[in-house]
mmCIF file of C-alpha atoms and ligand atoms in Angstrom:
data_model
loop_
_atom_site.group_PDB
_atom_site.id
_atom_site.type_symbol
_atom_site.label_atom_id
_atom_site.label_comp_id
_atom_site.label_asym_id
_atom_site.label_seq_id
_atom_site.Cartn_x
_atom_site.Cartn_y
_atom_site.Cartn_z
ATOM 1 C CA MET A 1 -0.029 -0.133 0.047
ATOM 2 C CA GLN A 2 1.257 3.363 -0.967
ATOM 3 C CA ILE A 3 1.046 6.464 1.590
ATOM 4 C CA GLY A 4 -1.761 8.639 0.733
ATOM 5 C CA LYS A 5 -4.559 10.542 2.609
ATOM 6 C CA HIS A 6 -5.714 8.572 5.675
ATOM 7 C CA THR A 7 -3.205 5.812 5.589
ATOM 8 C CA VAL A 8 -1.525 4.990 8.855
ATOM 9 C CA VAL A 9 1.974 5.259 8.585
ATOM 10 C CA THR A 10 4.910 3.878 10.856
ATOM 11 C CA PHE A 11 8.420 4.851 9.990
ATOM 12 C CA GLU A 12 11.972 5.359 11.695
ATOM 13 C CA TYR A 13 13.788 8.561 11.216
ATOM 14 C CA GLU A 14 16.983 10.382 11.768
ATOM 15 C CA LEU A 15 17.003 14.092 11.745
ATOM 16 C CA ARG A 16 20.183 16.007 11.101
ATOM 17 C CA ASP A 17 20.861 19.729 10.455
ATOM 18 C CA ASP A 18 22.676 20.682 7.344
ATOM 19 C CA MET A 19 26.121 20.403 9.016
ATOM 20 C CA GLY A 20 25.284 16.695 9.674
ATOM 21 C CA VAL A 21 24.606 17.049 13.296
ATOM 22 C CA LEU A 22 22.279 14.662 14.833
ATOM 23 C CA LEU A 23 19.124 16.566 16.252
ATOM 24 C CA ASP A 24 16.509 13.760 16.892
ATOM 25 C CA ALA A 25 15.955 10.080 16.020
ATOM 26 C CA SER A 26 13.234 7.402 16.506
ATOM 27 C CA THR A 27 15.964 5.031 18.059
ATOM 28 C CA ASP A 28 15.198 6.608 21.682
ATOM 29 C CA SER A 29 11.350 6.685 21.469
ATOM 30 C CA GLY A 30 10.711 3.898 19.026
ATOM 31 C CA PRO A 31 8.981 4.174 15.612
ATOM 32 C CA LEU A 32 6.569 7.048 14.895
ATOM 33 C CA THR A 33 3.240 6.248 13.752
ATOM 34 C CA TYR A 34 1.010 8.862 12.411
ATOM 35 C CA ILE A 35 -2.261 9.295 10.209
ATOM 36 C CA HIS A 36 -1.223 10.843 6.744
ATOM 37 C CA GLY A 37 -3.133 14.063 5.619
ATOM 38 C CA LEU A 38 -3.985 15.497 8.914
ATOM 39 C CA GLY A 39 -0.838 17.887 9.122
ATOM 40 C CA ARG A 40 0.698 15.803 12.018
ATOM 41 C CA LEU A 41 4.197 16.144 10.441
ATOM 42 C CA VAL A 42 6.032 19.264 9.332
ATOM 43 C CA PRO A 43 4.524 20.069 5.804
ATOM 44 C CA GLY A 44 7.759 19.309 3.628
ATOM 45 C CA LEU A 45 8.163 15.819 5.251
ATOM 46 C CA GLU A 46 4.404 14.699 5.010
ATOM 47 C CA SER A 47 4.303 15.812 1.355
ATOM 48 C CA ALA A 48 7.596 14.016 0.695
ATOM 49 C CA LEU A 49 6.336 10.825 1.970
ATOM 50 C CA GLU A 50 3.235 10.637 -0.146
ATOM 51 C CA GLY A 51 3.034 7.747 -2.593
ATOM 52 C CA HIS A 52 5.880 5.786 -1.002
ATOM 53 C CA ALA A 53 5.465 2.207 0.519
ATOM 54 C CA ALA A 54 6.772 0.085 3.384
ATOM 55 C CA GLY A 55 10.379 -0.924 2.965
ATOM 56 C CA GLU A 56 11.698 1.888 1.312
ATOM 57 C CA THR A 57 14.555 4.223 2.908
ATOM 58 C CA LEU A 58 14.120 7.989 1.602
ATOM 59 C CA GLU A 59 16.512 10.855 2.259
ATOM 60 C CA ILE A 60 14.460 13.925 2.453
ATOM 61 C CA VAL A 61 15.606 17.499 2.673
ATOM 62 C CA VAL A 62 13.002 20.035 3.866
ATOM 63 C CA PRO A 63 13.785 23.845 3.894
ATOM 64 C CA PRO A 64 12.809 25.941 6.849
ATOM 65 C CA GLU A 65 9.630 27.507 4.856
ATOM 66 C CA SER A 66 8.230 23.778 4.648
ATOM 67 C CA ALA A 67 9.238 23.063 8.356
ATOM 68 C CA TYR A 68 9.363 25.388 11.364
ATOM 69 C CA GLY A 69 9.569 28.721 9.455
ATOM 70 C CA PHE A 70 12.656 31.050 9.666
ATOM 71 C CA HIS A 71 14.317 32.431 12.719
ATOM 72 C CA ASP A 72 12.663 35.764 13.770
ATOM 73 C CA PRO A 73 15.108 38.445 15.183
ATOM 74 C CA ALA A 74 12.038 40.085 16.754
ATOM 75 C CA ARG A 75 11.432 37.057 19.110
ATOM 76 C CA VAL A 76 14.924 37.278 20.612
ATOM 77 C CA ASP A 77 14.836 39.470 23.868
ATOM 78 C CA VAL A 78 17.740 40.481 26.204
ATOM 79 C CA VAL A 79 16.420 40.616 29.912
ATOM 80 C CA PRO A 80 17.828 40.920 33.341
ATOM 81 C CA ARG A 81 18.300 37.571 34.727
ATOM 82 C CA THR A 82 16.145 38.396 37.836
ATOM 83 C CA THR A 83 13.012 38.635 35.553
ATOM 84 C CA LEU A 84 13.627 34.943 34.825
ATOM 85 C CA ASP A 85 14.255 33.827 38.402
ATOM 86 C CA PRO A 86 14.087 36.007 41.504
ATOM 87 C CA SER A 87 17.888 34.883 42.676
ATOM 88 C CA GLY A 88 19.196 35.336 38.944
ATOM 89 C CA ASP A 89 20.022 31.726 38.983
ATOM 90 C CA VAL A 90 19.630 31.098 35.183
ATOM 91 C CA SER A 91 21.598 28.894 32.854
ATOM 92 C CA VAL A 92 21.592 28.402 28.995
ATOM 93 C CA GLY A 93 19.196 25.835 27.713
ATOM 94 C CA MET A 94 16.564 26.753 30.577
ATOM 95 C CA ARG A 95 13.148 27.351 29.240
ATOM 96 C CA PHE A 96 10.465 29.940 30.421
ATOM 97 C CA GLU A 97 6.821 30.541 29.738
ATOM 98 C CA SER A 98 6.412 34.219 29.018
ATOM 99 C CA ARG A 99 3.451 36.281 28.453
ATOM 100 C CA THR A 100 3.876 38.559 25.370
ATOM 101 C CA GLU A 101 1.733 40.550 23.127
ATOM 102 C CA ARG A 102 1.445 37.428 20.769
ATOM 103 C CA GLY A 103 0.164 35.347 23.838
ATOM 104 C CA ILE A 104 1.966 32.718 25.962
ATOM 105 C CA GLU A 105 5.395 31.651 24.480
ATOM 106 C CA VAL A 106 8.079 29.380 25.613
ATOM 107 C CA ALA A 107 11.419 30.889 25.418
ATOM 108 C CA THR A 108 14.876 29.347 25.657
ATOM 109 C CA VAL A 109 17.875 31.061 27.433
ATOM 110 C CA THR A 110 20.436 30.968 24.577
ATOM 111 C CA ALA A 111 23.268 33.111 26.228
ATOM 112 C CA LEU A 112 24.125 34.894 29.417
ATOM 113 C CA GLU A 113 25.621 38.340 29.164
ATOM 114 C CA GLY A 114 26.631 39.741 32.341
ATOM 115 C CA ASP A 115 23.431 40.123 34.570
ATOM 116 C CA ASN A 116 21.397 39.745 31.456
ATOM 117 C CA ALA A 117 20.025 36.572 29.632
ATOM 118 C CA ARG A 118 19.321 36.198 25.997
ATOM 119 C CA VAL A 119 16.035 34.528 25.486
ATOM 120 C CA ASP A 120 14.639 33.199 22.179
ATOM 121 C CA ALA A 121 10.949 32.259 21.574
ATOM 122 C CA ASN A 122 11.588 30.900 18.167
ATOM 123 C CA HIS A 123 10.951 27.265 17.525
ATOM 124 C CA PRO A 124 14.283 25.576 18.347
ATOM 125 C CA LEU A 125 14.478 24.263 14.498
ATOM 126 C CA ALA A 126 13.319 27.556 13.037
ATOM 127 C CA GLY A 127 15.633 28.529 10.175
ATOM 128 C CA ILE A 128 17.231 25.217 9.971
ATOM 129 C CA GLU A 129 16.918 23.004 6.915
ATOM 130 C CA LEU A 130 16.015 19.703 7.990
ATOM 131 C CA HIS A 131 17.756 16.420 6.567
ATOM 132 C CA PHE A 132 15.523 13.344 7.320
ATOM 133 C CA GLU A 133 16.616 9.774 6.644
ATOM 134 C CA VAL A 134 13.341 7.793 6.968
ATOM 135 C CA GLU A 135 12.782 3.923 6.626
ATOM 136 C CA ILE A 136 9.083 3.385 6.016
ATOM 137 C CA LEU A 137 8.139 0.286 8.297
ATOM 138 C CA ASP A 138 4.460 0.008 7.657
ATOM 139 C CA VAL A 139 1.506 1.452 5.766
ATOM 140 C CA ARG A 140 -2.132 0.407 6.391
ATOM 141 C CA ALA A 141 -5.494 1.807 5.889
ATOM 142 C CA ALA A 142 -6.906 3.596 8.833
ATOM 143 C CA VAL A 143 -9.371 1.652 11.007
ATOM 144 C CA GLU A 144 -12.915 2.806 12.099
ATOM 145 C CA GLY A 145 -12.656 5.925 14.488
ATOM 146 C CA GLU A 146 -9.058 6.881 13.750
ATOM 147 C CA ILE A 147 -9.836 9.363 11.400
ATOM 148 C CA ASP A 148 -12.902 10.793 13.670
ATOM 149 C CA HIS A 149 -10.506 10.789 16.537
ATOM 150 C CA ARG A 150 -7.597 12.180 14.632
ATOM 151 C CA HIS A 151 -5.067 9.775 16.232
ATOM 152 C CA VAL A 152 -3.735 6.222 15.809
ATOM 153 C CA HIS A 153 -5.799 3.227 17.652
HETATM 154 ZN ZN1 ZN B 1 -9.568 7.259 19.639
#
C-alpha cells in the first residue's frame, strides 16, 4: 500500500541539520506512527512521504519554509536575569513561559551576558534545513474511529 490520505504510516527516522549534526532520532522513542493527511508532520516531510511504501528508505531535505519557518530576530530579547528567576540563577538551555503581545510563549535562554540573559522564543528548529533519513516500516488503511478521533488506535 502506498502512503496517501488517511493511511496510517509507521516509520523510523534520523533528523540532522545541514552540517550533519544529529538533532533527533526514533531510536530513543521507537518508531513514529501517524495518520497521513492530518498535518501531523512538518508539511515538507509529510508531502515527501506521499506515494511511498513500506520497505523504502528515503533521504528527504526540508527547507525552513516547509518546516518550522525562519528565525525571527524580533522574537529574541535580552532581559535582566532576575526577571526569569528572582535569585538570577539562570543557565543556558533553561526554558521559560512568558506572556507577550503574541500570547503565552515558551522561550529558551540561549546566552548569558553579564546580569542579562538572551531569550529566544523561536521554535528551536526555526531557520534550520532539516535532513531526514526515513525508513518506512508499515503502511495500512485507517481503521474505524481513527480519522474521527484524529489519532492512531
Ligand atoms: Zn480514539
